[in-house]
Coordinates of C-alpha atoms in Angstrom, one line a residue:
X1 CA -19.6 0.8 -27.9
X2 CA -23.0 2.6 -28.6
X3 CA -26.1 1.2 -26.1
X4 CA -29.4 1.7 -24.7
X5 CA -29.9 1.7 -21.3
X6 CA -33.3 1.9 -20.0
X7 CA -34.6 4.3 -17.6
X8 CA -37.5 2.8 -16.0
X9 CA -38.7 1.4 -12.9
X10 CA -37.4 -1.8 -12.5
X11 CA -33.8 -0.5 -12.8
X12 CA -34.3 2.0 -9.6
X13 CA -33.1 -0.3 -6.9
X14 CA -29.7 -2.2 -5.9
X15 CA -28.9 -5.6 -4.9
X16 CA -25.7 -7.3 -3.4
X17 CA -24.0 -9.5 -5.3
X18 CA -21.5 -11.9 -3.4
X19 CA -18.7 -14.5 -5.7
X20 CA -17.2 -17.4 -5.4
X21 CA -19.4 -18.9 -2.8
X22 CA -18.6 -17.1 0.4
X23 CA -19.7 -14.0 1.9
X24 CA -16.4 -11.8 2.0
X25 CA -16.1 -11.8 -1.6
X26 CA -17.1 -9.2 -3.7
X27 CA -20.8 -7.8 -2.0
X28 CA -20.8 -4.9 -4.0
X29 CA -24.2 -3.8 -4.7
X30 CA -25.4 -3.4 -8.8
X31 CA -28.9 -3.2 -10.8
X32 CA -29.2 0.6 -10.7
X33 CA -29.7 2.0 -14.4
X34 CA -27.1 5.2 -13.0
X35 CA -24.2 2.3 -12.9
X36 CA -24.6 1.5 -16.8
X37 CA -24.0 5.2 -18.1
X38 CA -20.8 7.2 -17.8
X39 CA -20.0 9.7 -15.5
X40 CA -20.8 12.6 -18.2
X41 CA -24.4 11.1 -18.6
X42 CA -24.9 11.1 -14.6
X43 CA -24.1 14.4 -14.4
X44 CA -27.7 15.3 -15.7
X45 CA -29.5 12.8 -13.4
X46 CA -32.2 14.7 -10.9
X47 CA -33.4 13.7 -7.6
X48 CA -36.7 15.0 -7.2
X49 CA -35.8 18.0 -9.3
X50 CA -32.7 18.9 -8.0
X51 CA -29.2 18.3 -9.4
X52 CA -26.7 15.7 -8.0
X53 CA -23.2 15.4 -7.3
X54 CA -21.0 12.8 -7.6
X55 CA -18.1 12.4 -4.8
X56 CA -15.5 9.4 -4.9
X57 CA -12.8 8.2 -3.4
X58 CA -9.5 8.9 -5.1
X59 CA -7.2 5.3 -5.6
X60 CA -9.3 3.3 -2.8
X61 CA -8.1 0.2 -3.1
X62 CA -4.8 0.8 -3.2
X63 CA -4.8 3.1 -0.4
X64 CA -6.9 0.5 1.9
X65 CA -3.9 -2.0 0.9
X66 CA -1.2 0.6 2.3
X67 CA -3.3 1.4 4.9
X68 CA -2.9 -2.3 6.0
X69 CA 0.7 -1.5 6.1
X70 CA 0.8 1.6 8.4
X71 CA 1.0 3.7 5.0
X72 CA -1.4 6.9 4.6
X73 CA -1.8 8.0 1.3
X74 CA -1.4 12.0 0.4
X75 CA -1.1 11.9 -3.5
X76 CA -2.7 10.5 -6.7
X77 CA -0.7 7.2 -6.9
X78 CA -1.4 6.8 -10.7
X79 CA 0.5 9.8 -11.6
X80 CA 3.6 9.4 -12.1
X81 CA 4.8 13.3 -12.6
X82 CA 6.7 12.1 -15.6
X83 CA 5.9 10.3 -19.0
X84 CA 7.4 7.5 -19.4
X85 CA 5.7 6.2 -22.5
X86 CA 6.7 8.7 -24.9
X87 CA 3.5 8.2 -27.3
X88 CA 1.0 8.8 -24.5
X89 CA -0.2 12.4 -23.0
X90 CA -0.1 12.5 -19.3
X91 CA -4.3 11.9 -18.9
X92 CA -3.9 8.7 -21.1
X93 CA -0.9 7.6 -19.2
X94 CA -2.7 7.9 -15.9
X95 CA -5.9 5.8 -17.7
X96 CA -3.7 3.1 -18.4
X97 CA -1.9 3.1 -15.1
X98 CA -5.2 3.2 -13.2
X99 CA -6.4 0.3 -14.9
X100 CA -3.4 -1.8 -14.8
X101 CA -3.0 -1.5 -11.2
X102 CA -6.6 -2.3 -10.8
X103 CA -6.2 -5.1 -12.7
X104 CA -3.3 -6.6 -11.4
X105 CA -4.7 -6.3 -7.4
X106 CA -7.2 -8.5 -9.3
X107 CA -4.6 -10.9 -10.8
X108 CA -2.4 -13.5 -9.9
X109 CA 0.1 -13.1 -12.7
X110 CA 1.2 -10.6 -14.9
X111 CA 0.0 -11.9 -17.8
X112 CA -3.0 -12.0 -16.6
X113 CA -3.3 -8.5 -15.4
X114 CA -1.7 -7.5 -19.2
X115 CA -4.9 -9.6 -20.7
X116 CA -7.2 -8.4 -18.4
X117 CA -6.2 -4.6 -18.8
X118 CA -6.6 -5.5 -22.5
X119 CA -10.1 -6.4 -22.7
X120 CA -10.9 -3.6 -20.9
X121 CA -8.9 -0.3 -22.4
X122 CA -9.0 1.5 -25.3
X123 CA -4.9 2.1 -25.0
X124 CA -3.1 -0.3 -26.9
X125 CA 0.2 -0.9 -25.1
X126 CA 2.5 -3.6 -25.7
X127 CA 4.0 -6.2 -22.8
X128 CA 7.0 -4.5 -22.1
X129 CA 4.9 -1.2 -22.0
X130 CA 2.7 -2.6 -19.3
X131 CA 6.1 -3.8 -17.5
X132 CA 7.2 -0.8 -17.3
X133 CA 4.6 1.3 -16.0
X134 CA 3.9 -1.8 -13.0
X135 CA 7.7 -1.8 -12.6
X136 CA 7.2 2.2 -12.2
X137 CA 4.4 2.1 -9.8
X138 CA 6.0 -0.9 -7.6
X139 CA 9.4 1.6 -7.6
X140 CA 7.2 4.6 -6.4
X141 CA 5.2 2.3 -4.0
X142 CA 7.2 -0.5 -2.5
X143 CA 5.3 -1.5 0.2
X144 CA 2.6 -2.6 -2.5
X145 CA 4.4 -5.2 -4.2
X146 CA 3.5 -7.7 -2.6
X147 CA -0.3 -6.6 -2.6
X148 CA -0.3 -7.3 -6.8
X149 CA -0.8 -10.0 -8.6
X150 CA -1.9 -11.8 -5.5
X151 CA -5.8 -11.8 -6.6
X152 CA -7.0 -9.1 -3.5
X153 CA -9.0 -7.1 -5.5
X154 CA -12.6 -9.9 -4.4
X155 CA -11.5 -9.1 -0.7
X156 CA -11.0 -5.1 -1.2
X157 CA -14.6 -5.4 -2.8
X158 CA -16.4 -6.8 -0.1
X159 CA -14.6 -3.7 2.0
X160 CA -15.6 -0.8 -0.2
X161 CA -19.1 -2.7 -0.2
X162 CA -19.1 -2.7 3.9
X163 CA -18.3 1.1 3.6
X164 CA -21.3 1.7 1.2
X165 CA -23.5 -0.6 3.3
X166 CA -22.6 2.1 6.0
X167 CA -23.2 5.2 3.9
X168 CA -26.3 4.2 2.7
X169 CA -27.9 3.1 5.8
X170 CA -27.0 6.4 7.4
X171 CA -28.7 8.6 4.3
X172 CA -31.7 6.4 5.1
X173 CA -31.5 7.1 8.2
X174 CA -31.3 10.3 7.6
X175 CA -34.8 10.1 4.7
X176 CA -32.4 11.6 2.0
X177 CA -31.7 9.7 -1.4
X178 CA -28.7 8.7 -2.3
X179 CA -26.8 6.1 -5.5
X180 CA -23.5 4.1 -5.5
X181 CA -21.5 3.2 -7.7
X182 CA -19.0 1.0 -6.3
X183 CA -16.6 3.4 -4.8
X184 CA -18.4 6.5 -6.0
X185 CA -21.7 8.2 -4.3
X186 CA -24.7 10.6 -6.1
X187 CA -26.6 12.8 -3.8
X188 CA -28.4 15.9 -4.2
X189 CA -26.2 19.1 -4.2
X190 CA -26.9 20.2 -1.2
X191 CA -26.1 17.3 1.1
X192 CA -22.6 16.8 -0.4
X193 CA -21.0 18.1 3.2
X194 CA -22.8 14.9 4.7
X195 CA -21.6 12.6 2.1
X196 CA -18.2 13.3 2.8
X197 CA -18.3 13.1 6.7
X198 CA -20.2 9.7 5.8
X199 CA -17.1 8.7 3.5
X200 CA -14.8 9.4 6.1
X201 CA -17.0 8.1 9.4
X202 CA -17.8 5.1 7.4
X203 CA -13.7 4.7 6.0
X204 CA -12.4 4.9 9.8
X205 CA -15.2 1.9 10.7
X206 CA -14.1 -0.3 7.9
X207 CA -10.7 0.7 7.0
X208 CA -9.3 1.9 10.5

């Protein structure tokens, strides 16, 4: 969907935002006008003049849930090295993977997750479809299954919020700009070496 988004200066600072009454749910911080454009459009963003990077974490939640269970993460969990729905390419099968594992940490059911991947992606995919890829990921990752459809996803949000807490206060600290999104971190090209041993200072506080 086409939109405007405007650039101004009341959309140049953050706020947190906690759910469902309590203070360990959700926390993650929105309002900045860089977290209603796409990653191709932030890309051109400047901070004073100079061009930014953007650094992520690759499949956070569902590393911070095997984590929990004295599993480390070494590979990207939403590729499966196969397709296994025939009419997809490999990106789009990742895509729809990503999402529905996202949105069934999120869930409590699977229909649930199904509807809620649904309203969310541009690949159509029918029930059994979406069983099969969860049924896919659960086989490749069976310490995880019983991490879905169990409605963690508000918990793992007020953790990748504590770790962003962290990572911005230390570029504060530090007088150098800096702009989350969620899991995801812009800074200026040159301080992308400090961003990372942030990630990974601030991953070790939270995560262990």
């Amino acid at each position: 969907d086409k939109k405007r988004v405007a650039i101004n200066q009341s959309k140049k600072s953050v706020r947190r935002v906690f759910s469902r009454g309590k203070w360990k749910y959700n926390g993650r911080f929105y309002g900045g006008f860089w977290q209603s454009i796409n990653e191709d459009y932030r890309a051109n963003i400047r901070i004073d003049d100079v061009p930014v990077v953007e650094v992520d974490y690759k499949s956070l939640h569902p590393a911070i849930l095997a984590a929990a269970k004295g599993v480390e993460f070494n590979k990207d969990c939403y590729d499966f090295g196969e397709v296994i729905i025939p009419r997809l390419t490999t990106s789009e099968q990742r895509a729809a993977v990503k999402l529905l594992v996202l949105t069934a940490i999120n869930a409590s059911e699977r229909d649930q997750a199904f509807q809620a991947y649904r309203d969310s992606s541009d690949i159509t995919l029918k029930n059994v479809e979406l069983s099969k890829l969860l049924d896919t990921f659960i086989g490749n990752n069976p310490y995880l299954q019983s991490e879905l459809l169990s409605d963690k996803g508000i918990e793992l949000m007020y953790m990748d919020s504590q770790i962003t807490e962290i990572i911005i206060q230390n570029f504060l600290n530090a007088d150098k700009p800096i702009l989350s999104v969620h899991d995801s971190y812009l800074v200026q090209e040159q301080d992308v070496d400090l961003l990372l041993k942030q990630m990974k200072l601030a991953t070790d506080k939270v995560v262990g």
